[in-house]
Short mmCIF file of C-alpha atoms in Angstrom, two decimals:
data_model
loop_
_atom_site.label_atom_id
_atom_site.label_comp_id
_atom_site.label_asym_id
_atom_site.label_seq_id
_atom_site.Cartn_x
_atom_site.Cartn_y
_atom_site.Cartn_z
CA MET T 1 102.43 87.69 100.14
CA ARG T 2 102.14 84.75 102.48
CA LYS T 3 104.64 82.37 104.01
CA LEU T 4 103.13 79.44 105.88
CA ILE T 5 104.17 78.86 109.48
CA ALA T 6 104.09 75.39 110.98
CA ALA T 7 104.31 75.89 114.76
CA ALA T 8 101.37 76.07 117.15
CA VAL T 9 100.30 79.24 118.98
CA VAL T 10 98.92 79.42 122.54
CA LEU T 11 96.83 82.48 123.35
CA ALA T 12 96.62 84.24 126.68
CA SER T 13 93.18 84.46 128.26
CA THR T 14 93.22 88.19 129.07
CA VAL T 15 90.24 90.10 127.68
CA ALA T 16 91.05 93.01 125.35
CA PRO T 17 89.66 96.48 126.01
CA SER T 18 86.69 97.33 123.83
CA LEU T 19 86.93 99.74 120.92
CA PRO T 20 84.74 102.83 121.08
CA ALA T 21 81.26 102.20 119.74
CA MET T 22 80.77 103.31 116.16
CA ALA T 23 77.57 103.92 114.27
CA ALA T 24 76.42 100.92 112.26
CA THR T 25 75.81 101.34 108.55
CA ALA T 26 74.33 98.97 106.01
CA ARG T 27 77.45 97.53 104.40
CA PRO T 28 78.03 94.13 102.81
CA ASP T 29 79.89 91.38 104.62
CA THR T 30 81.44 90.10 101.37
CA TYR T 31 82.93 92.02 98.44
CA VAL T 32 83.70 90.58 95.02
CA VAL T 33 87.08 91.83 93.84
CA SER T 34 86.91 90.01 90.51
CA ARG T 35 85.13 87.16 88.74
CA ALA T 36 88.06 86.59 86.37
CA GLU T 37 90.50 83.67 86.58
CA GLY T 38 93.93 84.02 88.15
CA VAL T 39 93.46 87.30 89.99
CA LEU T 40 94.67 86.12 93.45
CA PRO T 41 94.00 89.35 95.40
CA GLU T 42 96.64 90.26 97.97
CA GLY T 43 96.76 93.81 99.39
CA ILE T 44 94.01 96.11 100.61
CA ALA T 45 93.61 99.75 101.57
CA VAL T 46 90.41 101.47 102.71
CA THR T 47 90.06 105.25 103.01
CA PRO T 48 88.01 106.92 105.79
CA ALA T 49 85.37 107.67 103.13
CA GLY T 50 85.06 103.96 102.33
CA THR T 51 86.97 103.76 99.05
CA MET T 52 88.56 100.32 98.82
CA TYR T 53 91.62 99.36 96.77
CA VAL T 54 92.68 95.72 96.31
CA THR T 55 95.75 94.47 94.46
CA SER T 56 96.21 91.34 92.37
CA ALA T 57 99.24 89.15 92.99
CA GLY T 58 98.32 87.14 89.91
CA THR T 59 98.10 89.90 87.30
CA GLY T 60 99.28 93.16 88.87
CA ALA T 61 95.87 94.79 88.48
CA VAL T 62 94.46 97.12 91.12
CA TYR T 63 90.70 97.10 91.77
CA ARG T 64 88.62 99.86 93.34
CA GLY T 65 85.22 100.01 94.96
CA ASN T 66 83.30 101.35 97.94
CA THR T 67 82.51 99.54 101.17
CA ARG T 68 78.80 100.24 100.60
CA SER T 69 78.77 98.26 97.33
CA THR T 70 79.46 94.57 96.82
CA GLU T 71 81.43 94.73 93.54
CA LEU T 72 84.84 96.22 92.85
CA THR T 73 85.88 97.25 89.34
CA PRO T 74 89.28 97.45 87.59
CA PHE T 75 91.12 100.67 88.37
CA LEU T 76 94.70 100.02 87.18
CA PRO T 77 94.77 97.41 84.37
CA PRO T 78 97.08 94.40 84.68
CA GLY T 79 100.54 94.79 83.21
CA THR T 80 100.48 98.55 82.73
CA ASP T 81 103.74 100.33 83.62
CA GLY T 82 105.34 96.88 83.98
CA ARG T 83 103.09 96.11 86.96
CA THR T 84 102.59 92.39 86.38
CA ARG T 85 102.39 91.60 90.10
CA ALA T 86 101.06 93.64 93.01
CA ALA T 87 101.17 93.01 96.75
CA GLY T 88 100.93 95.69 99.47
CA ILE T 89 99.02 98.92 98.83
CA HIS T 90 98.68 102.11 100.90
CA LEU T 91 97.70 105.74 100.37
CA ASP T 92 99.49 108.84 101.63
CA GLY T 93 98.04 112.13 102.84
CA ARG T 94 97.95 113.46 99.26
CA GLY T 95 95.79 110.54 98.16
CA ARG T 96 98.63 109.02 96.15
CA ILE T 97 98.49 105.24 95.84
CA PHE T 98 101.65 103.26 96.63
CA VAL T 99 101.83 99.69 95.29
CA ALA T 100 104.54 97.12 96.09
CA GLY T 101 105.26 95.17 92.92
CA TRP T 102 106.41 91.90 94.51
CA ASP T 103 108.96 90.10 92.31
CA THR T 104 109.03 92.91 89.77
CA GLY T 105 111.19 94.57 92.44
CA THR T 106 109.36 97.83 91.76
CA LEU T 107 107.48 100.40 93.80
CA PHE T 108 104.68 102.04 91.80
CA VAL T 109 103.08 105.34 92.86
CA TYR T 110 99.87 106.66 91.27
CA HIS T 111 97.84 109.84 91.38
CA PRO T 112 94.24 109.36 92.61
CA ASP T 113 93.13 109.56 88.96
CA GLY T 114 95.29 106.53 88.11
CA SER T 115 98.12 108.34 86.32
CA LEU T 116 101.64 107.19 87.12
CA VAL T 117 103.55 109.49 89.51
CA ALA T 118 106.71 107.43 90.01
CA LYS T 119 108.22 104.03 89.34
CA ARG T 120 111.14 103.09 91.57
CA VAL T 121 113.14 99.88 91.12
CA ALA T 122 115.00 98.28 94.04
CA PRO T 123 118.62 97.96 92.85
CA LEU T 124 119.14 94.40 94.08
CA ALA T 125 118.70 91.18 92.14
CA GLY T 126 115.94 89.00 93.56
CA ALA T 127 114.07 91.83 95.27
CA ALA T 128 110.44 91.00 96.12
CA LEU T 129 108.67 94.10 97.44
CA ASN T 130 105.91 92.83 99.71
CA ASP T 131 104.35 95.37 102.08
CA LEU T 132 104.79 99.05 102.79
CA ALA T 133 104.07 101.81 105.28
CA VAL T 134 103.71 105.48 104.36
CA THR T 135 104.73 108.34 106.69
CA ASP T 136 104.67 112.12 106.26
CA ASP T 137 108.05 112.15 104.54
CA ALA T 138 108.85 108.61 103.36
CA VAL T 139 107.63 105.19 102.37
CA TYR T 140 109.19 102.05 103.88
CA VAL T 141 108.95 98.79 101.93
CA THR T 142 109.69 95.24 103.07
CA ASP T 143 111.60 93.00 100.68
CA SER T 144 110.90 89.30 101.21
CA GLY T 145 113.45 88.28 98.60
CA THR T 146 116.61 90.00 99.87
CA GLY T 147 115.77 90.72 103.53
CA THR T 148 116.12 94.47 103.00
CA LEU T 149 113.96 97.28 104.37
CA TRP T 150 113.81 99.96 101.68
CA ARG T 151 113.03 103.66 102.08
CA ALA T 152 112.07 106.34 99.55
CA THR T 153 111.49 109.97 100.45
CA THR T 154 108.07 111.47 99.70
CA THR T 155 108.64 115.09 100.70
CA GLY T 156 106.76 117.38 98.34
CA PRO T 157 105.47 116.06 95.03
CA ARG T 158 108.57 113.99 94.24
CA VAL T 159 109.13 110.37 95.26
CA GLY T 160 112.81 109.59 95.82
CA GLU T 161 114.75 106.52 94.80
CA LEU T 162 114.60 103.36 96.89
CA THR T 163 117.45 103.30 99.41
CA PRO T 164 118.37 100.29 101.57
CA TRP T 165 117.46 101.57 105.04
CA LEU T 166 118.25 98.27 106.78
CA THR T 167 120.21 95.43 105.23
CA PRO T 168 120.06 91.80 106.45
CA ALA T 169 123.20 92.46 108.53
CA ASP T 170 121.36 95.22 110.43
CA PHE T 171 118.88 92.76 111.95
CA PRO T 172 119.72 90.60 115.00
CA GLN T 173 119.36 87.63 112.66
CA ALA T 174 119.31 87.74 108.87
CA PRO T 175 115.63 87.85 107.86
CA GLY T 176 114.10 84.86 106.15
CA PHE T 177 110.91 86.48 104.77
CA LEU T 178 110.18 90.09 105.67
CA ASN T 179 106.48 90.77 105.39
CA GLY T 180 104.05 93.03 107.29
CA ILE T 181 105.10 96.52 108.39
CA VAL T 182 103.51 99.40 110.31
CA VAL T 183 105.06 102.70 111.38
CA ASP T 184 104.33 104.71 114.53
CA GLY T 185 106.30 107.94 114.57
CA ARG T 186 110.00 107.09 114.67
CA VAL T 187 109.43 103.35 115.15
CA ALA T 188 108.48 100.65 112.67
CA LEU T 189 107.25 97.17 113.52
CA VAL T 190 108.35 94.65 110.91
CA ALA T 191 107.31 90.99 110.79
CA ASP T 192 109.72 88.32 109.59
CA GLN T 193 107.92 85.09 108.83
CA GLY T 194 111.21 83.36 108.07
CA THR T 195 112.58 83.65 111.62
CA GLU T 196 109.06 83.97 113.11
CA ARG T 197 109.97 87.22 114.83
CA LEU T 198 108.57 90.71 115.14
CA TYR T 199 111.18 93.47 114.98
CA ARG T 200 111.15 96.96 116.41
CA VAL T 201 113.03 99.28 114.07
CA ASP T 202 114.29 102.63 115.33
CA LEU T 203 114.01 104.42 112.00
CA PRO T 204 116.32 107.44 112.59
CA ARG T 205 119.02 105.22 114.12
CA ARG T 206 118.41 102.43 111.60
CA LYS T 207 118.58 99.85 114.36
CA ALA T 208 116.44 96.70 114.73
CA SER T 209 115.68 94.77 117.92
CA VAL T 210 113.40 91.85 118.70
CA VAL T 211 109.95 92.57 120.17
CA GLU T 212 109.33 90.16 123.03
CA VAL T 213 105.97 88.56 122.22
CA ALA T 214 104.01 86.64 124.88
CA GLY T 215 100.99 84.42 124.40
CA GLY T 216 101.70 83.69 120.74
CA ARG T 217 103.60 85.27 117.88
CA MET T 218 103.12 88.22 115.59
CA ALA T 219 105.20 87.00 112.64
CA ALA T 220 102.33 88.16 110.49
CA ASP T 221 101.55 88.89 106.87
CA GLY T 222 99.41 92.03 107.09
CA LEU T 223 99.75 94.21 110.19
CA LEU T 224 97.46 96.97 111.48
CA LEU T 225 98.45 99.27 114.35
CA GLU T 226 95.84 101.28 116.28
CA GLY T 227 97.25 102.91 119.40
CA ASN T 228 98.68 100.08 121.49
CA ARG T 229 96.68 97.42 119.64
CA LEU T 230 98.51 95.46 116.96
CA TYR T 231 96.53 93.19 114.64
CA GLY T 232 98.26 90.61 112.46
CA VAL T 233 97.13 87.98 109.95
CA VAL T 234 98.77 84.71 111.02
CA ASN T 235 98.58 81.08 110.02
CA PHE T 236 98.81 78.09 112.34
CA PRO T 237 98.21 74.31 112.53
CA SER T 238 94.52 73.57 112.96
CA GLY T 239 94.80 69.80 113.49
CA ALA T 240 95.03 66.73 111.24
CA GLY T 241 97.89 68.30 109.34
CA GLU T 242 95.79 71.28 108.21
CA VAL T 243 96.70 74.96 108.34
CA ALA T 244 94.24 77.74 109.17
CA PHE T 245 94.41 81.54 109.17
CA ALA T 246 93.22 84.13 111.67
CA VAL T 247 93.76 87.68 112.85
CA ASP T 248 95.56 87.86 116.20
CA LEU T 249 95.36 90.92 118.45
CA ALA T 250 98.32 91.90 120.64
CA ILE T 251 98.68 94.70 123.18
CA LEU T 252 101.96 96.63 122.96
CA ASP T 253 103.83 98.44 125.69
CA ALA T 254 104.31 102.20 125.27
CA ASP T 255 107.81 101.83 123.83
CA ARG T 256 106.83 99.03 121.39
CA ARG T 257 109.34 96.58 122.91
CA THR T 258 106.88 93.96 124.18
CA ALA T 259 103.61 92.55 122.85
CA ARG T 260 101.04 90.29 124.48
CA VAL T 261 98.68 88.31 122.22
CA ILE T 262 95.26 88.32 123.85
CA ARG T 263 92.65 87.44 121.25
CA ARG T 264 92.12 85.61 117.97
CA SER T 265 89.43 85.95 115.32
CA ALA T 266 87.36 83.16 113.88
CA PRO T 267 89.60 81.13 111.54
CA ALA T 268 89.65 80.86 107.76
CA SER T 269 90.72 77.79 105.81
CA LEU T 270 93.91 77.22 103.83
CA ASP T 271 92.09 77.40 100.50
CA ARG T 272 90.94 80.95 101.37
CA SER T 273 94.46 82.00 102.53
CA PRO T 274 93.71 85.52 103.83
CA THR T 275 96.68 87.85 103.50
CA THR T 276 96.14 91.26 105.02
CA ILE T 277 93.63 93.52 106.75
CA ALA T 278 92.22 97.04 106.70
CA ARG T 279 89.92 98.99 108.98
CA ASP T 280 86.46 100.03 107.77
CA GLY T 281 84.78 101.88 110.62
CA SER T 282 84.07 99.38 113.39
CA ARG T 283 84.95 96.42 111.16
CA LEU T 284 88.08 94.68 109.97
CA LEU T 285 88.23 93.45 106.39
CA TRP T 286 90.62 90.82 105.04
CA VAL T 287 91.57 89.61 101.58
CA HIS T 288 90.95 85.99 100.55
CA SER T 289 93.94 85.51 98.27
CA GLN T 290 93.59 81.77 97.56
CA LEU T 291 97.40 81.80 97.14
CA ASN T 292 97.70 78.40 98.86
CA ASN T 293 94.67 76.89 97.12
CA PRO T 294 95.82 74.25 94.59
CA SER T 295 92.81 75.16 92.41
CA PRO T 296 92.05 78.86 92.97
CA ALA T 297 88.75 79.88 91.45
CA PRO T 298 86.67 83.04 91.13
CA PRO T 299 84.96 84.90 92.53
CA PHE T 300 87.87 86.36 94.50
CA THR T 301 86.63 88.14 97.58
CA VAL T 302 87.21 90.39 100.57
CA THR T 303 85.16 89.64 103.70
CA VAL T 304 84.57 90.90 107.22
CA VAL T 305 86.80 89.37 109.90
CA ARG T 306 84.57 87.49 112.32
CA GLY T 307 85.00 87.31 116.10
CA LEU T 308 87.30 90.32 116.44
CA ARG T 309 87.02 94.10 116.15
#
């Protein structure tokens, strides 16, 4: 889910190192998630084989397709299992599908065949589960509503209950809108769009500190971490009172305590309102949610991010 940010961003001029060349394949630049009204797609996950999953913030549905085909189809119907809203989505090493249920306050976990594995409710009023990151033994979920970072164990076939891993008091400043999250070993990077900060979370010690960001900010919606390269979907003033969206690329230090924003993608307009990103081979894909469009209309799409790899 998206929170708009109103301050300007200045980018450094340093050129980013190139990604390794990857073989080109004939894949579409635009994917149709749905042609139905009110879908408002939000989260995306893409497997190495090219299977794409996209959630619906509007209905709670989950759509599935392949990056070689332009059309996605319904995979998990809207409203089933109480899933009336859906935000972040990720898969674990078993192929299980983890879905953050936004203001339902619920984490849903599904088998690859679509059968329900677990349904875990955050035991706090006002919880809004936004994004998540899956590790070998746990899933971590950001809560935009209460400022809590939740954790559930995933060891073996069982998914544990949601436990508050960090409370608002555990952050240097009480979060205003926790959003994107990525995990690298024992460290998580968590974006707070409310305070416009990026936090480094030592997961075993359950301790958060501020990442010093130069050349811009990484208070992002969706985050993607690849080595020392951190991608984030941000929004910013584009002039004449308008807001635009882009993917910013930052280079992290080895200990994940500093970040330097070095590059920005081609922008997207407010009515498109991209939310989050996923890697598909040499390309980045982002979801056009239309969440900030006063008159959202189908088709709802996923497209290639331009001007950045």
